[in-house]
Short mmCIF file of C-alpha atoms in Angstrom, two decimals:
data_model
loop_
_atom_site.label_atom_id
_atom_site.label_comp_id
_atom_site.label_asym_id
_atom_site.label_seq_id
_atom_site.Cartn_x
_atom_site.Cartn_y
_atom_site.Cartn_z
CA MET G 1 74.75 92.31 114.23
CA ALA G 2 74.81 91.68 117.96
CA PRO G 3 71.47 92.22 119.72
CA THR G 4 71.41 95.13 122.17
CA LEU G 5 69.64 95.12 125.48
CA PRO G 6 66.78 97.62 125.97
CA SER G 7 67.90 100.70 127.84
CA SER G 8 65.34 100.77 130.67
CA ASP G 9 65.90 98.67 133.76
CA GLN G 10 62.32 97.40 133.70
CA ALA G 11 62.71 96.00 130.16
CA SER G 12 65.92 94.18 131.00
CA ASP G 13 64.24 92.64 134.04
CA GLN G 14 61.46 91.44 131.73
CA ASP G 15 64.03 89.97 129.34
CA ASN G 16 65.66 88.11 132.20
CA TRP G 17 62.29 86.84 133.40
CA ASP G 18 61.31 85.67 129.89
CA ASN G 19 64.70 84.01 129.39
CA GLY G 20 64.26 82.25 132.71
CA ARG G 21 60.76 81.08 131.81
CA LEU G 22 61.85 79.77 128.41
CA ALA G 23 64.79 77.98 130.00
CA ARG G 24 62.52 76.35 132.58
CA LYS G 25 60.03 75.29 129.89
CA ARG G 26 62.80 73.70 127.87
CA GLN G 27 64.08 72.05 131.01
CA LEU G 28 60.69 70.39 131.56
CA LEU G 29 61.06 68.57 128.26
CA ILE G 30 64.16 66.86 129.57
CA GLU G 31 63.08 66.43 133.16
CA ILE G 32 61.64 63.26 134.56
CA VAL G 33 60.80 61.99 137.99
CA LEU G 34 62.11 58.50 138.57
CA ARG G 35 59.88 56.15 140.51
CA ASN G 36 62.63 53.69 141.31
CA ARG G 37 66.07 54.13 142.73
CA LEU G 38 68.40 53.49 139.80
CA THR G 39 72.12 52.83 140.11
CA ALA G 40 74.84 53.53 137.56
CA LEU G 41 78.53 52.94 137.09
CA VAL G 42 80.54 55.49 135.12
CA VAL G 43 83.80 54.25 133.63
CA ASP G 44 85.93 57.07 132.22
CA GLY G 45 89.66 57.74 132.47
CA ASP G 46 89.19 61.48 132.19
CA THR G 47 88.29 63.19 135.48
CA THR G 48 86.32 66.04 133.91
CA CYS G 49 84.17 63.69 131.82
CA ARG G 50 83.64 61.23 134.65
CA VAL G 51 82.64 63.94 137.11
CA LEU G 52 80.30 65.58 134.60
CA GLU G 53 78.62 62.31 133.68
CA GLN G 54 78.13 61.41 137.33
CA LEU G 55 76.72 64.88 138.02
CA LEU G 56 74.29 64.53 135.13
CA LEU G 57 73.07 61.17 136.42
CA ARG G 58 72.82 62.43 139.99
CA SER G 59 70.73 65.37 138.86
CA TYR G 60 68.15 62.75 137.84
CA GLY G 61 68.39 61.01 141.19
CA VAL G 62 70.51 58.13 139.94
CA GLN G 63 72.94 56.76 142.50
CA THR G 64 76.34 56.61 140.82
CA GLN G 65 79.81 55.23 141.27
CA GLY G 66 82.80 56.13 139.14
CA VAL G 67 85.98 54.29 138.20
CA ASP G 68 88.76 55.58 136.02
CA ASN G 69 89.96 52.42 134.27
CA GLY G 70 88.64 49.25 132.64
CA ARG G 71 90.30 46.80 135.02
CA ASP G 72 88.65 48.34 138.11
CA ALA G 73 85.30 48.33 136.33
CA VAL G 74 85.55 44.62 135.60
CA ALA G 75 86.73 43.89 139.14
CA LEU G 76 83.83 45.83 140.64
CA ILE G 77 81.26 43.95 138.56
CA ALA G 78 83.01 40.64 139.27
CA SER G 79 82.74 41.33 143.00
CA GLY G 80 78.98 41.14 142.62
CA VAL G 81 77.98 44.80 142.71
CA LYS G 82 74.89 45.29 140.55
CA PHE G 83 74.06 48.35 138.45
CA ASP G 84 71.03 49.24 136.35
CA LEU G 85 73.24 51.16 133.95
CA ILE G 86 76.90 51.19 132.97
CA ILE G 87 78.37 54.11 131.09
CA ILE G 88 81.71 53.25 129.59
CA ASP G 89 84.24 55.04 127.42
CA MET G 90 86.01 53.22 124.60
CA ILE G 91 89.51 54.33 125.43
CA LEU G 92 90.46 53.58 129.02
CA PRO G 93 93.69 53.11 130.95
CA VAL G 94 94.92 49.65 132.01
CA LEU G 95 92.13 47.73 130.25
CA ASN G 96 90.40 49.38 127.30
CA GLY G 97 86.64 49.89 127.06
CA LEU G 98 86.07 47.28 124.35
CA GLU G 99 87.77 44.52 126.31
CA ALA G 100 86.19 45.61 129.59
CA THR G 101 82.75 45.53 127.94
CA ARG G 102 83.37 42.04 126.54
CA GLN G 103 84.52 40.75 129.92
CA ILE G 104 81.51 42.26 131.69
CA ARG G 105 79.14 40.67 129.16
CA ASP G 106 81.00 37.35 129.44
CA MET G 107 80.19 37.37 133.15
CA GLY G 108 76.52 37.17 132.19
CA VAL G 109 75.75 40.77 133.10
CA HIS G 110 72.78 41.95 131.06
CA CYS G 111 72.29 45.48 132.36
CA LYS G 112 72.03 48.43 129.98
CA MET G 113 75.45 49.55 128.78
CA LEU G 114 76.05 52.87 127.07
CA GLY G 115 79.24 53.37 125.13
CA VAL G 116 79.95 57.09 125.54
CA THR G 117 83.02 58.14 123.63
CA ILE G 118 84.56 60.95 121.67
CA CYS G 119 85.24 58.51 118.80
CA SER G 120 82.65 59.24 116.18
CA GLY G 121 83.23 56.95 113.20
CA GLU G 122 80.85 54.29 111.97
CA SER G 123 83.54 51.62 112.40
CA GLU G 124 84.05 52.64 116.05
CA ARG G 125 80.30 52.44 116.55
CA GLN G 126 80.11 48.95 115.07
CA VAL G 127 83.06 47.72 117.07
CA PHE G 128 81.72 49.04 120.37
CA LEU G 129 78.24 47.60 119.71
CA ALA G 130 79.82 44.28 118.76
CA ALA G 131 81.74 44.30 122.05
CA GLY G 132 78.43 44.46 123.89
CA VAL G 133 77.22 48.00 124.52
CA ASP G 134 73.53 48.56 123.82
CA VAL G 135 73.81 52.16 122.71
CA PHE G 136 76.66 54.16 121.21
CA ILE G 137 76.69 57.85 122.16
CA GLU G 138 79.16 60.43 121.00
CA LYS G 139 80.44 62.64 123.82
CA PRO G 140 79.21 64.71 125.49
CA LEU G 141 76.50 62.67 127.17
CA ASP G 142 73.39 64.85 127.17
CA PRO G 143 69.84 64.68 128.60
CA GLU G 144 68.28 64.20 125.15
CA HIS G 145 70.01 60.82 124.90
CA LEU G 146 69.97 59.90 128.57
CA VAL G 147 66.37 60.66 129.60
CA PRO G 148 64.62 58.14 127.28
CA ILE G 149 67.02 55.48 128.56
CA LEU G 150 66.32 56.37 132.18
CA ARG G 151 62.56 56.28 131.45
CA GLU G 152 62.93 52.81 129.98
CA LEU G 153 64.94 51.56 132.96
CA ASP G 154 62.41 53.07 135.34
CA GLY G 155 59.63 51.19 133.56
CA GLN G 156 57.81 54.35 132.50
CA MET K 1 69.12 97.13 143.22
CA ASP K 2 70.81 99.28 140.54
CA VAL K 3 74.16 97.67 141.28
CA VAL K 4 72.69 94.18 140.97
CA ASN K 5 70.97 95.00 137.67
CA GLN K 6 74.15 96.49 136.28
CA LEU K 7 76.20 93.44 137.30
CA GLN K 8 73.57 91.08 135.92
CA ARG K 9 73.55 92.92 132.61
CA GLN K 10 77.36 92.74 132.50
CA PHE K 11 77.16 89.01 133.21
CA ILE K 12 74.60 88.43 130.45
CA ASP K 13 76.60 90.49 127.95
CA TYR K 14 79.84 88.75 128.84
CA SER K 15 78.27 85.28 128.69
CA ALA K 16 76.72 86.11 125.33
CA SER K 17 80.07 87.29 123.98
CA LEU K 18 81.79 84.09 125.10
CA HIS K 19 79.19 82.07 123.20
CA ARG K 20 79.29 84.35 120.17
CA GLU K 21 83.08 84.15 119.97
CA GLY K 22 82.93 80.39 120.19
CA PHE K 23 84.65 79.97 123.54
CA LEU K 24 81.68 78.17 125.02
CA ASP K 25 78.82 76.21 123.51
CA ASP K 26 75.45 74.93 124.64
CA GLN K 27 77.03 72.20 126.74
CA PHE K 28 78.33 74.87 129.14
CA THR K 29 74.88 76.48 129.32
CA GLN K 30 73.43 73.10 130.27
CA LEU K 31 75.98 72.84 133.08
CA GLN K 32 75.09 76.27 134.43
CA LYS K 33 71.43 75.31 134.44
CA ARG K 34 72.20 72.25 136.53
CA GLN K 35 73.79 74.42 139.21
CA ASP K 36 71.40 74.94 142.10
CA ASP K 37 71.25 75.72 145.81
CA ASN K 38 72.57 72.28 146.69
CA SER K 39 75.67 72.75 144.58
CA PRO K 40 76.20 76.49 144.09
CA ASP K 41 79.86 76.24 143.11
CA PHE K 42 79.80 73.20 140.96
CA VAL K 43 80.47 74.95 137.66
CA VAL K 44 83.53 76.65 139.16
CA GLU K 45 84.72 73.34 140.61
CA VAL K 46 84.21 71.45 137.36
CA ALA K 47 86.01 74.23 135.46
CA SER K 48 88.96 73.92 137.89
CA LEU K 49 89.07 70.17 137.30
CA PHE K 50 89.02 70.75 133.58
CA PHE K 51 91.90 73.23 133.75
CA GLU K 52 93.93 70.80 135.85
CA ASP K 53 93.28 68.07 133.28
CA CYS K 54 94.22 70.46 130.46
CA GLU K 55 97.53 71.36 132.00
CA LYS K 56 98.42 67.75 132.62
CA LEU K 57 97.51 66.72 129.08
CA ILE K 58 99.27 69.68 127.44
CA ASN K 59 102.42 68.80 129.39
CA ASN K 60 102.15 65.18 128.23
CA MET K 61 101.84 66.31 124.62
CA ALA K 62 104.78 68.70 124.92
CA ARG K 63 107.00 66.02 126.46
CA ALA K 64 106.10 63.50 123.78
CA LEU K 65 106.72 65.99 120.98
CA GLU K 66 110.09 67.00 122.44
CA GLN K 67 111.56 63.53 121.99
CA GLN K 68 114.52 63.91 119.63
CA GLN K 69 114.88 60.17 119.01
CA GLY K 70 111.44 59.83 117.56
CA VAL K 71 108.04 61.11 118.52
CA ASP K 72 105.54 58.59 119.79
CA PHE K 73 102.54 59.97 117.89
CA LYS K 74 100.23 57.42 119.48
CA GLN K 75 101.05 58.89 122.87
CA VAL K 76 100.41 62.42 121.65
CA ASP K 77 97.17 61.28 120.07
CA ALA K 78 96.01 59.62 123.28
CA SER K 79 96.40 62.91 125.17
CA VAL K 80 94.71 64.93 122.41
CA HIS K 81 91.90 62.42 122.33
CA GLN K 82 91.36 62.80 126.05
CA LEU K 83 91.44 66.58 125.82
CA LYS K 84 88.90 66.47 123.01
CA GLY K 85 86.61 64.44 125.25
CA SER K 86 86.81 66.65 128.29
CA SER K 87 86.63 69.91 126.33
CA SER K 88 83.51 68.76 124.52
CA SER K 89 81.96 67.62 127.82
CA ILE K 90 82.42 71.01 129.43
CA GLY K 91 81.54 73.01 126.31
CA ALA K 92 85.00 74.42 125.54
CA MET K 93 84.34 74.66 121.83
CA ARG K 94 87.51 76.34 120.60
CA VAL K 95 89.76 73.97 122.54
CA LYS K 96 87.82 71.03 121.12
CA ASP K 97 88.17 72.38 117.56
CA VAL K 98 91.96 72.61 117.86
CA CYS K 99 91.96 69.01 119.11
CA ILE K 100 90.18 67.89 115.96
CA ALA K 101 92.90 69.42 113.76
CA PHE K 102 95.58 68.16 116.15
CA ARG K 103 94.43 64.55 115.76
CA SER K 104 94.77 64.77 111.96
CA PHE K 105 98.40 65.82 112.34
CA CYS K 106 99.01 62.98 114.80
CA GLU K 107 97.55 60.53 112.32
CA ALA K 108 99.75 61.95 109.58
CA GLN K 109 102.74 61.79 111.97
CA ASN K 110 103.44 65.43 111.15
CA ARG K 111 105.60 66.80 113.99
CA GLU K 112 105.52 70.41 112.81
CA GLY K 113 101.77 70.38 112.44
CA CYS K 114 101.50 68.87 115.91
CA LEU K 115 103.74 71.53 117.41
CA ARG K 116 101.64 74.28 115.82
CA CYS K 117 98.49 72.71 117.25
CA LEU K 118 100.13 72.40 120.64
CA GLN K 119 100.79 76.12 120.59
CA GLN K 120 97.23 76.80 119.51
CA VAL K 121 95.70 74.57 122.14
CA THR K 122 97.86 76.14 124.86
CA HIS K 123 96.76 79.56 123.68
CA GLU K 124 93.06 78.64 123.57
CA TYR K 125 93.25 77.04 127.00
CA SER K 126 94.82 80.20 128.52
CA LEU K 127 92.26 82.44 126.85
CA LEU K 128 89.39 80.32 128.10
CA LYS K 129 90.79 80.13 131.60
CA ASN K 130 91.02 83.92 131.78
CA LYS K 131 87.55 84.41 130.35
CA LEU K 132 85.95 81.93 132.73
CA GLN K 133 87.74 83.45 135.70
CA THR K 134 86.26 86.81 134.69
CA LEU K 135 82.81 85.26 134.35
CA PHE K 136 83.05 83.57 137.74
CA ARG K 137 84.23 86.84 139.32
CA LEU K 138 81.13 88.56 137.94
CA GLN K 139 79.02 85.76 139.40
CA GLN K 140 80.61 86.25 142.80
CA GLN K 141 79.98 90.00 142.65
CA ILE K 142 76.31 89.46 141.81
CA LEU K 143 75.86 87.04 144.70
CA ALA K 144 77.77 89.32 147.08
CA ALA K 145 75.47 92.19 146.12
CA GLY K 146 72.47 90.03 147.00
CA GLY K 147 71.38 89.23 143.45
CA SER K 148 70.86 85.96 141.62
CA ILE K 149 72.72 84.67 138.57
CA PRO K 150 70.60 85.24 135.45
CA VAL K 151 69.90 82.30 133.15
CA VAL K 152 71.54 82.91 129.79
CA GLU K 153 70.24 81.09 126.73
#
């Protein structure tokens, strides 16, 4: 049965206030203040996902860049640009995420790489980890997964 | 003040119904929470991006499934896969669920099953678009009346 709101205006204001307080409390559990300026590269062929992942990172004060295919990601890293964190999807246009990850690792880049993909099977996980990502995360990327990683990178 | 309260209550009720009916999940709530004074329209903007992506992908799927000579199921699957990713990132639960079924039909190379899913996904996308436009209109009305958008759990 759907819950009904109390009829008086004062009670509904109280409900809103309580909801707000609970939301803020929950938010504190997934909020951190970064001491260092972290940088991240987001590699995702889908605009919505890429924008959302960049927004999530930015909300934690991480400076981000985004590219929409594997070839551009490899080229950017090869040009010498350094990132603390790379978030990469498995399926990408031009050059796929597995190959792009391998090429980035072959360049001697040791930064943290997160494989963030909608693929959810154990075999996909193994393959992506074998290609060189440090962590395999099923989309959508969320604070519960991201915050501990940011803490680690920030040396907290 | 009465007007604002009434609009806020409408907003909360409507949001709750969208969650209850499975149109949106917690991922969308998280997005709304991340909206602040620095980026007051970002949920609307991200939703617009998502709808643009949807339309493009649905067109790709339709074109691929129309091929009389032989459907390239890998191509259909690639589009469905992408739609599954973006719908789950924004919290469009019902769209995502259709994508899950859709991928099974792609794997089975079942054209009829794929066509049915295409219809379903088009339907779910239109429904969601309408519902979100209503929600955003309510938001605008609240702000125009001088109120603030309530946080909905």
